[in-house]
PDB file of C-alpha atoms in Angstrom:
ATOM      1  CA  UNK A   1      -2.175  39.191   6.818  1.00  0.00           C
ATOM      2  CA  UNK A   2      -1.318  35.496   6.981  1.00  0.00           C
ATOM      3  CA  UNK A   3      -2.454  34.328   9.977  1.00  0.00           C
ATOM      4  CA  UNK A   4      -2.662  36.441  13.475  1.00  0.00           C
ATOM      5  CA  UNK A   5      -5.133  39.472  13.091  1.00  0.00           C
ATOM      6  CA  UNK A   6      -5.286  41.927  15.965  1.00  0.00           C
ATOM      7  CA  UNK A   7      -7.678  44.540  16.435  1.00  0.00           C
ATOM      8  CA  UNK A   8      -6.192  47.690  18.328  1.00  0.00           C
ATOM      9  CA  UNK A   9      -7.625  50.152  20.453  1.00  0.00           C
ATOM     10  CA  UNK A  10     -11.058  48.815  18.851  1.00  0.00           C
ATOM     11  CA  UNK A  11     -14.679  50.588  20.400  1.00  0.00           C
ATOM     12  CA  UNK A  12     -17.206  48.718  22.043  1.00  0.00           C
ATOM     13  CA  UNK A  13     -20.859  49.701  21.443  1.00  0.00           C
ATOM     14  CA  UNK A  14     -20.206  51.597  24.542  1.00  0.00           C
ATOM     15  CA  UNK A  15     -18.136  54.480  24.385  1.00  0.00           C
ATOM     16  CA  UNK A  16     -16.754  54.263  27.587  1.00  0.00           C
ATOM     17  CA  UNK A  17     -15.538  50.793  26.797  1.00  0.00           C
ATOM     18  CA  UNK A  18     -12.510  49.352  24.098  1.00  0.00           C
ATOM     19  CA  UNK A  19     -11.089  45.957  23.580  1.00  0.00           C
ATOM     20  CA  UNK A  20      -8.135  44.782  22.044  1.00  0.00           C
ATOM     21  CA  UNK A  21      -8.719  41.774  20.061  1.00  0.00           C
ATOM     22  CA  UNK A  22      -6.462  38.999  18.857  1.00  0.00           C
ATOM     23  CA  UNK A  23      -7.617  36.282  16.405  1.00  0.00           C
ATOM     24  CA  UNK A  24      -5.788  32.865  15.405  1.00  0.00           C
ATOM     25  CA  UNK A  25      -2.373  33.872  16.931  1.00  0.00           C
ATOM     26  CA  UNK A  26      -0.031  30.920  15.840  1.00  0.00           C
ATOM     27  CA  UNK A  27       2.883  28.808  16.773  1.00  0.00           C
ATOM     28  CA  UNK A  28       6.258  30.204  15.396  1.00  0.00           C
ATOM     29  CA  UNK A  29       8.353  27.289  15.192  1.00  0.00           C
ATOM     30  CA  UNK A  30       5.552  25.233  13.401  1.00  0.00           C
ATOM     31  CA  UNK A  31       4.586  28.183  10.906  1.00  0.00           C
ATOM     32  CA  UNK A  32       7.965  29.715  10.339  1.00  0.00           C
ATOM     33  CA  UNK A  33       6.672  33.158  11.308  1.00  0.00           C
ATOM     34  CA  UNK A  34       7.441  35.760  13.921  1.00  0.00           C
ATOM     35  CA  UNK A  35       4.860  35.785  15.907  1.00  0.00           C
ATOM     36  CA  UNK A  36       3.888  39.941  17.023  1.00  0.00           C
ATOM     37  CA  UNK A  37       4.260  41.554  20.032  1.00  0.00           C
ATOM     38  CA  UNK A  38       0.738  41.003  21.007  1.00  0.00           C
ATOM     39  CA  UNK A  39      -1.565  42.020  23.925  1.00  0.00           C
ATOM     40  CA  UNK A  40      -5.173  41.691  24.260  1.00  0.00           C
ATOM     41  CA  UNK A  41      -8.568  41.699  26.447  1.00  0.00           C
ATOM     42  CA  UNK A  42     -10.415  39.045  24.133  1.00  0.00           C
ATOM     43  CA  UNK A  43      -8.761  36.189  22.067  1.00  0.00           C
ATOM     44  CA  UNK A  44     -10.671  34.231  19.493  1.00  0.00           C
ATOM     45  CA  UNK A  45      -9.628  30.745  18.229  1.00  0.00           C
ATOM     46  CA  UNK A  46     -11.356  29.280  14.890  1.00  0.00           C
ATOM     47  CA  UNK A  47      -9.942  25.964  15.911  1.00  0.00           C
ATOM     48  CA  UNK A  48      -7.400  23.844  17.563  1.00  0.00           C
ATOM     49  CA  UNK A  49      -4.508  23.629  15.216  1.00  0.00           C
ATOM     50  CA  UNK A  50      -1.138  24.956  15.792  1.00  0.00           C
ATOM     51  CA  UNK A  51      -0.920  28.129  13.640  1.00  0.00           C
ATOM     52  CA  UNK A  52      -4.025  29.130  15.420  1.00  0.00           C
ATOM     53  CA  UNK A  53      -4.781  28.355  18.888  1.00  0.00           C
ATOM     54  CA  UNK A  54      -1.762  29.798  20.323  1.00  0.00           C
ATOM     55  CA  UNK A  55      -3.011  31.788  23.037  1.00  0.00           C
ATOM     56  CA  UNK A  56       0.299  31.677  25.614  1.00  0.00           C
ATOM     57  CA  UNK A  57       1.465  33.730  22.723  1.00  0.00           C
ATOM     58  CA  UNK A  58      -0.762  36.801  23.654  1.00  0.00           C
ATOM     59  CA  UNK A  59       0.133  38.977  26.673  1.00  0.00           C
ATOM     60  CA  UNK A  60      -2.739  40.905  28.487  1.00  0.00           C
ATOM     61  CA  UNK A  61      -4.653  37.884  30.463  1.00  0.00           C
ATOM     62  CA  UNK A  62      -7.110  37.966  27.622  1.00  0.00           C
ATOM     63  CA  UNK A  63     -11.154  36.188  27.959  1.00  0.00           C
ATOM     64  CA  UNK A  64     -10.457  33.028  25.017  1.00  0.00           C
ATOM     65  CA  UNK A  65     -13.440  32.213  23.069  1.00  0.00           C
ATOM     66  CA  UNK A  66     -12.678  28.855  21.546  1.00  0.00           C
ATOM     67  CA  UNK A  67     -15.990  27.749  19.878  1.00  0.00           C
ATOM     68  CA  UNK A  68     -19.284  28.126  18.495  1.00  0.00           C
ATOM     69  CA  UNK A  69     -22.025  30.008  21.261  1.00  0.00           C
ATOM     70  CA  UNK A  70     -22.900  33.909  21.974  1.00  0.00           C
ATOM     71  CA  UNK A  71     -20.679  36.216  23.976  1.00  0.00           C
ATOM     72  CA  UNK A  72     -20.293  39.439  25.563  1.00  0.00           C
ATOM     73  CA  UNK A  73     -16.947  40.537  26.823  1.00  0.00           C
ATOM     74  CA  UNK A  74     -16.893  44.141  27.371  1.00  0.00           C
ATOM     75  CA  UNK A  75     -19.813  45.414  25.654  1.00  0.00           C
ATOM     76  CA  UNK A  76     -18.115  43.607  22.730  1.00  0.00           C
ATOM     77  CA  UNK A  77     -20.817  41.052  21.029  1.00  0.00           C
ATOM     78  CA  UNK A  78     -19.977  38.199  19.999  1.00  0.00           C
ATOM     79  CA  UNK A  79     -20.964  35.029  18.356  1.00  0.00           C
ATOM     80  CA  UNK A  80     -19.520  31.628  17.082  1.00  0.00           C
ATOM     81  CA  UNK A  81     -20.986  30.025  14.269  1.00  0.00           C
ATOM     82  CA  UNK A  82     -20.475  26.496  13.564  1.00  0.00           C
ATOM     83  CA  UNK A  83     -18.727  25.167  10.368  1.00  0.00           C
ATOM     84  CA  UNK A  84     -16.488  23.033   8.583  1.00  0.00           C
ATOM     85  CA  UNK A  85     -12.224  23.127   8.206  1.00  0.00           C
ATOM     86  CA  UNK A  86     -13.147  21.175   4.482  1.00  0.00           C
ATOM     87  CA  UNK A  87     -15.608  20.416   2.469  1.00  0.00           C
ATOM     88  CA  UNK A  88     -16.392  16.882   3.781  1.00  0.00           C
ATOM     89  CA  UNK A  89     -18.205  17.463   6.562  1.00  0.00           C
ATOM     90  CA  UNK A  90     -15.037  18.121   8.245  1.00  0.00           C
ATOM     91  CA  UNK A  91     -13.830  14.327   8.450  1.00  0.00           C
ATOM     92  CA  UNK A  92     -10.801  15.142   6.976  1.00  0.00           C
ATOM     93  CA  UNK A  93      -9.672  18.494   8.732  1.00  0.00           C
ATOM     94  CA  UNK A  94     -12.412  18.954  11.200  1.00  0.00           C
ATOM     95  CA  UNK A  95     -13.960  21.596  12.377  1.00  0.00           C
ATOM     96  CA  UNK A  96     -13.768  25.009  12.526  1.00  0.00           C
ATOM     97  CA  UNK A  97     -15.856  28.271  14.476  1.00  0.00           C
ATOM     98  CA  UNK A  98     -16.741  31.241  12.163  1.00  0.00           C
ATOM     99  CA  UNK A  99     -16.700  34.104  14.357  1.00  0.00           C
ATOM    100  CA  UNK A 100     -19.023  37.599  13.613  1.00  0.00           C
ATOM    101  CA  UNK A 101     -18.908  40.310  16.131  1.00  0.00           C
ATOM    102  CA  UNK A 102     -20.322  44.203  16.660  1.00  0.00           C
ATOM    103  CA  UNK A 103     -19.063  47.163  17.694  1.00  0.00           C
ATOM    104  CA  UNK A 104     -18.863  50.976  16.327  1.00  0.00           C
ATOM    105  CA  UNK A 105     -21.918  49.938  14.618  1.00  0.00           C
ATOM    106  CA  UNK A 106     -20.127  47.724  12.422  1.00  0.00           C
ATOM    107  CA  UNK A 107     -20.344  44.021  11.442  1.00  0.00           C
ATOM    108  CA  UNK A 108     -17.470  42.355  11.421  1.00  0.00           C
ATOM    109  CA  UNK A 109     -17.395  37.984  10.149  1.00  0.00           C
ATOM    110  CA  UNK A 110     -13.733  36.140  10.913  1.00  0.00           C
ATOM    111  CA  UNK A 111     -14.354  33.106   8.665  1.00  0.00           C
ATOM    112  CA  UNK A 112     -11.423  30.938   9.981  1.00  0.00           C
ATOM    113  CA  UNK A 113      -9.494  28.065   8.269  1.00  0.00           C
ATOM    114  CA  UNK A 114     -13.186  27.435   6.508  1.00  0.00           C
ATOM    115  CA  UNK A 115     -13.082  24.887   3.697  1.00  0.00           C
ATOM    116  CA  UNK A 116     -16.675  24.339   2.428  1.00  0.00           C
ATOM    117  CA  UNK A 117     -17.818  25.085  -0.937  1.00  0.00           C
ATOM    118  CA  UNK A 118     -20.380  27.084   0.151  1.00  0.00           C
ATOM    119  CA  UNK A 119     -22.533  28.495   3.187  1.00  0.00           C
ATOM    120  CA  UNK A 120     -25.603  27.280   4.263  1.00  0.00           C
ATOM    121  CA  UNK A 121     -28.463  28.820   4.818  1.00  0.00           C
ATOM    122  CA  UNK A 122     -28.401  28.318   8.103  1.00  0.00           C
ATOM    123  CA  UNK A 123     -24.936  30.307   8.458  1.00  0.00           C
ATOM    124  CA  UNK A 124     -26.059  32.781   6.197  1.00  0.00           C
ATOM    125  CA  UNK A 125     -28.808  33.585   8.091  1.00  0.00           C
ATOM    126  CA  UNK A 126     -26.204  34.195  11.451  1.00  0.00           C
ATOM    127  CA  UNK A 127     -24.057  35.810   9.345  1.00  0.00           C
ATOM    128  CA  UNK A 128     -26.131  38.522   7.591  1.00  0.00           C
ATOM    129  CA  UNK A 129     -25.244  42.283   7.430  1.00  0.00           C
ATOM    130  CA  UNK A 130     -21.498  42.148   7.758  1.00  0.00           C
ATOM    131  CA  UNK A 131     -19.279  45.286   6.880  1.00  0.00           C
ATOM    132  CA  UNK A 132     -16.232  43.789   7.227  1.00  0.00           C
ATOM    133  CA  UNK A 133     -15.457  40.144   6.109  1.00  0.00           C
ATOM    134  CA  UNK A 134     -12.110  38.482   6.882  1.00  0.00           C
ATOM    135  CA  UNK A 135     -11.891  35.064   4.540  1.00  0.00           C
ATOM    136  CA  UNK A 136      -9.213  32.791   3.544  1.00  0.00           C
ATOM    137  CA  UNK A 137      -8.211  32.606  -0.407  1.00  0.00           C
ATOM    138  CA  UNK A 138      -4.820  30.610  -0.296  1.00  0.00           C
ATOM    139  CA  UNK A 139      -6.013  26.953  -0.875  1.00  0.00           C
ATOM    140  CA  UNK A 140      -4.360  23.695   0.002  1.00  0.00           C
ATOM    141  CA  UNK A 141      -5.836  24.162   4.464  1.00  0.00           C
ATOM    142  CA  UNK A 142      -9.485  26.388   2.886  1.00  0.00           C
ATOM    143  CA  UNK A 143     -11.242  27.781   0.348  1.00  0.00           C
ATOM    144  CA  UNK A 144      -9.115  28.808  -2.398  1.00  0.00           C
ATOM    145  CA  UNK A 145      -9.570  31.982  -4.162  1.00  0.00           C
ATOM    146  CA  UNK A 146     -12.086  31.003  -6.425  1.00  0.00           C
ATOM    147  CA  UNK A 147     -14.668  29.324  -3.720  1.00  0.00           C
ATOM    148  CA  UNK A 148     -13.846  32.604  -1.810  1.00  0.00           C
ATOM    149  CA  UNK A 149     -15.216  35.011  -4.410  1.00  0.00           C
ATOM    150  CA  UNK A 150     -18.522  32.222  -4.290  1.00  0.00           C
ATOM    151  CA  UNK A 151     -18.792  33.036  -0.557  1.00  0.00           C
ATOM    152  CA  UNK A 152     -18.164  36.844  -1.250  1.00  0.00           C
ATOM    153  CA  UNK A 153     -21.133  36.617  -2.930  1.00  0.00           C
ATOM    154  CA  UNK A 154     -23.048  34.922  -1.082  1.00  0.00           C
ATOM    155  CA  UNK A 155     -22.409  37.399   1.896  1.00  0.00           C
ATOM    156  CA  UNK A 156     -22.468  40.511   0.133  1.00  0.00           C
ATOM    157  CA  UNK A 157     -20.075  42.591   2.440  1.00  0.00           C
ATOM    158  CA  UNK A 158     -18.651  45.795   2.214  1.00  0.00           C
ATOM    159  CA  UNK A 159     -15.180  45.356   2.871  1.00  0.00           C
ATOM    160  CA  UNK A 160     -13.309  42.053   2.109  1.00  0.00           C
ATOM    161  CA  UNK A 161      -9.655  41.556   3.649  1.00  0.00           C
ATOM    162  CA  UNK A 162      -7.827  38.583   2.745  1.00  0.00           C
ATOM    163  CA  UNK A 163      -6.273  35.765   4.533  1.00  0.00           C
ATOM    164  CA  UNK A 164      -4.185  32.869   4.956  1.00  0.00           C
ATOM    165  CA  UNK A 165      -2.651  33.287   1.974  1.00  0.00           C
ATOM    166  CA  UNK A 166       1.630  33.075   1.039  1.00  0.00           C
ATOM    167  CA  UNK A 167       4.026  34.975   3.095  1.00  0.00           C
ATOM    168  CA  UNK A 168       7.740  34.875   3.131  1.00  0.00           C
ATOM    169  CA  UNK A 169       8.944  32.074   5.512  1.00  0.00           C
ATOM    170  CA  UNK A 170       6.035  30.670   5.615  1.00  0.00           C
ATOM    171  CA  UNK A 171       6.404  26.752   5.852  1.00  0.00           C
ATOM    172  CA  UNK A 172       2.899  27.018   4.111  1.00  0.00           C
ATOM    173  CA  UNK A 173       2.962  26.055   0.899  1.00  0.00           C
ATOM    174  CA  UNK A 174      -0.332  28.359  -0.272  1.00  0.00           C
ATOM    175  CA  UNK A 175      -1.328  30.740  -3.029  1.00  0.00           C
ATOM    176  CA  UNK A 176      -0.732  33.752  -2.984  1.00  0.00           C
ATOM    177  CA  UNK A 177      -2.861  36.735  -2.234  1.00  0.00           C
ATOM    178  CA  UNK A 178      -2.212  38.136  -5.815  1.00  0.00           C
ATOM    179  CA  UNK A 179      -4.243  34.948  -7.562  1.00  0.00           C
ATOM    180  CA  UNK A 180      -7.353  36.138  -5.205  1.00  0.00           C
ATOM    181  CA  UNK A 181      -6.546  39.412  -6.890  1.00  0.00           C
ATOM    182  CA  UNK A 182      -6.627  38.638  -9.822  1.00  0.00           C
ATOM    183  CA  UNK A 183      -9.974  36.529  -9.576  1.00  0.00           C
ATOM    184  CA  UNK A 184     -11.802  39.570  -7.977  1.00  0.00           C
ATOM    185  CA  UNK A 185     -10.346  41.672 -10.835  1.00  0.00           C
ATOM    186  CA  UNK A 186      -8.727  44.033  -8.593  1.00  0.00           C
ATOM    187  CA  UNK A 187      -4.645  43.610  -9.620  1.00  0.00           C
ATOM    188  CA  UNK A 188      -3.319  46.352  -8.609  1.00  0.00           C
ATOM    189  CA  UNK A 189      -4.737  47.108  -4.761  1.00  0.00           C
ATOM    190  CA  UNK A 190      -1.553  48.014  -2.846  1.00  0.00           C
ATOM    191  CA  UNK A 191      -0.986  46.506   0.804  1.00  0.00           C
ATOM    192  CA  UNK A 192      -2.069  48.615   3.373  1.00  0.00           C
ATOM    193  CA  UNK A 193       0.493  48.762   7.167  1.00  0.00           C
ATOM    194  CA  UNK A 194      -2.963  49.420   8.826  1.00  0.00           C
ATOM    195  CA  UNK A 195      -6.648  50.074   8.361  1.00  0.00           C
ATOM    196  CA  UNK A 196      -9.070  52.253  10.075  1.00  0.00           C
ATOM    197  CA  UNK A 197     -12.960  51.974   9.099  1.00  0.00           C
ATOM    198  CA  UNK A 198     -15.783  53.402   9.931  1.00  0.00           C
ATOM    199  CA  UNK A 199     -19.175  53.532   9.379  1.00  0.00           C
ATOM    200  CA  UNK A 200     -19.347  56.809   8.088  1.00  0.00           C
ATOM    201  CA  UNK A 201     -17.317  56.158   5.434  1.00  0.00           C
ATOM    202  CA  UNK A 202     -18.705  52.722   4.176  1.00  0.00           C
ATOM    203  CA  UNK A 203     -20.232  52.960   0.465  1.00  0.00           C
ATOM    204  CA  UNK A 204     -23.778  51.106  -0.004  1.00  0.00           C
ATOM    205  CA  UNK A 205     -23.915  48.604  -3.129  1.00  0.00           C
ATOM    206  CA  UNK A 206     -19.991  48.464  -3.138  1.00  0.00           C
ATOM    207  CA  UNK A 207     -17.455  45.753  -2.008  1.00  0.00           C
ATOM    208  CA  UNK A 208     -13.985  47.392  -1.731  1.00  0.00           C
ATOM    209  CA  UNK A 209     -10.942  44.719  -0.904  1.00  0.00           C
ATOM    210  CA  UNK A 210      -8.361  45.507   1.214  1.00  0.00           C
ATOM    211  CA  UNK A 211      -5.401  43.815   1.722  1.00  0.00           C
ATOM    212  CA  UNK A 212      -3.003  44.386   5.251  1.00  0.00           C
ATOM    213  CA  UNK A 213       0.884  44.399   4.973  1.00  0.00           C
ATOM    214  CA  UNK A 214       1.601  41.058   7.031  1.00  0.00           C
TER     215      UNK A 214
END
């Protein structure tokens, strides 16, 4: 799990109601990757770069969300929490949208191509409660996989998946997700083809990482 992230077949609060949701889908001739058959009802974009914002990419006529503000696209909530691409303030990268949204009673937080040191306590405060964090740990374009286990802790989640980190053919040069690994002192988690959670089966007081076959 590189870039894209698509959430299949996923339950609003409603039961009569499911999205399909795409996050970050990205250009393939500038990232070097195949970009997925994708297809979707809502499309999130952290921010306007090229290995993120491609939404022609994504069949389905999705809603795009493309910025901070609160949303809700079938029975799907949503809200897009403003932060920084580095950590200057983002003069040198710009900015970026941290994206947390709730269905099947879960929490989930999309942190984006973030790149500051540390949350605020303003953010914190929108962010609070997540189940299921999504963060970047490869470096170079974000947080690296030190700062993320800093942020880890500072959010406190229950599930932690991995991003932007090394793939094959990427034309990224970034670390890869075993260095994040190794910092969280979990070596040996095995990549997963998919991932189904639920709230039933989340543990309290634990923070289990797992990591998605790209």
């Amino acid at each position: 799990m590189g870039r894209a992230i698509l959430f299949s077949n996923f339950s609003s609060n409603s039961r009569d109601h499911s999205a399909d949701i795409v996050i970050d889908p990205f250009d393939e001739e500038k990232t070097g990757l195949k970009l997925p058959n994708l297809s979707a009802d809502i499309v999130l974009v952290t921010h306007d770069h090229h290995d993120h914002n491609n939404v022609k990419g994504v069949k389905g006529d999705p809603f795009v969300i493309q910025g901070p503000g609160e949303y809700e696209v079938k029975e799907v909530f949503i809200r897009g929490i403003p932060s920084f691409h580095d950590d200057k303030e983002g003069k040198e990268k710009g900015l970026n949208t941290i994206y947390v949204f709730e269905a099947e009673d879960l929490k989930f937080c999309h942190m984006g191509d973030f790149g500051q040191k540390l949350l605020t306590d303003e953010q914190l405060e929108k962010i609070d409660g997540i189940d299921v964090l999504m963060i970047p740990v490869g470096g170079e374009y974000t947080i690296d996989s030190s700062t993320a286990q800093k942020i880890i802790s500072q959010i406190e989640p229950k599930i932690v998946i991995p991003m932007h980190y090394a793939l094959p053919k990427s034309k990224d040069k970034l670390d890869d997700v075993a260095k994040f690994l190794k910092t969280m002192g979990k070596p040996s988690i095995v990549a997963q083809d998919k991932f189904v959670v639920k709230a039933s089966t989340l543990s309290e007081g634990v923070t289990e990482i797992v990591v998605l076959q790209p």
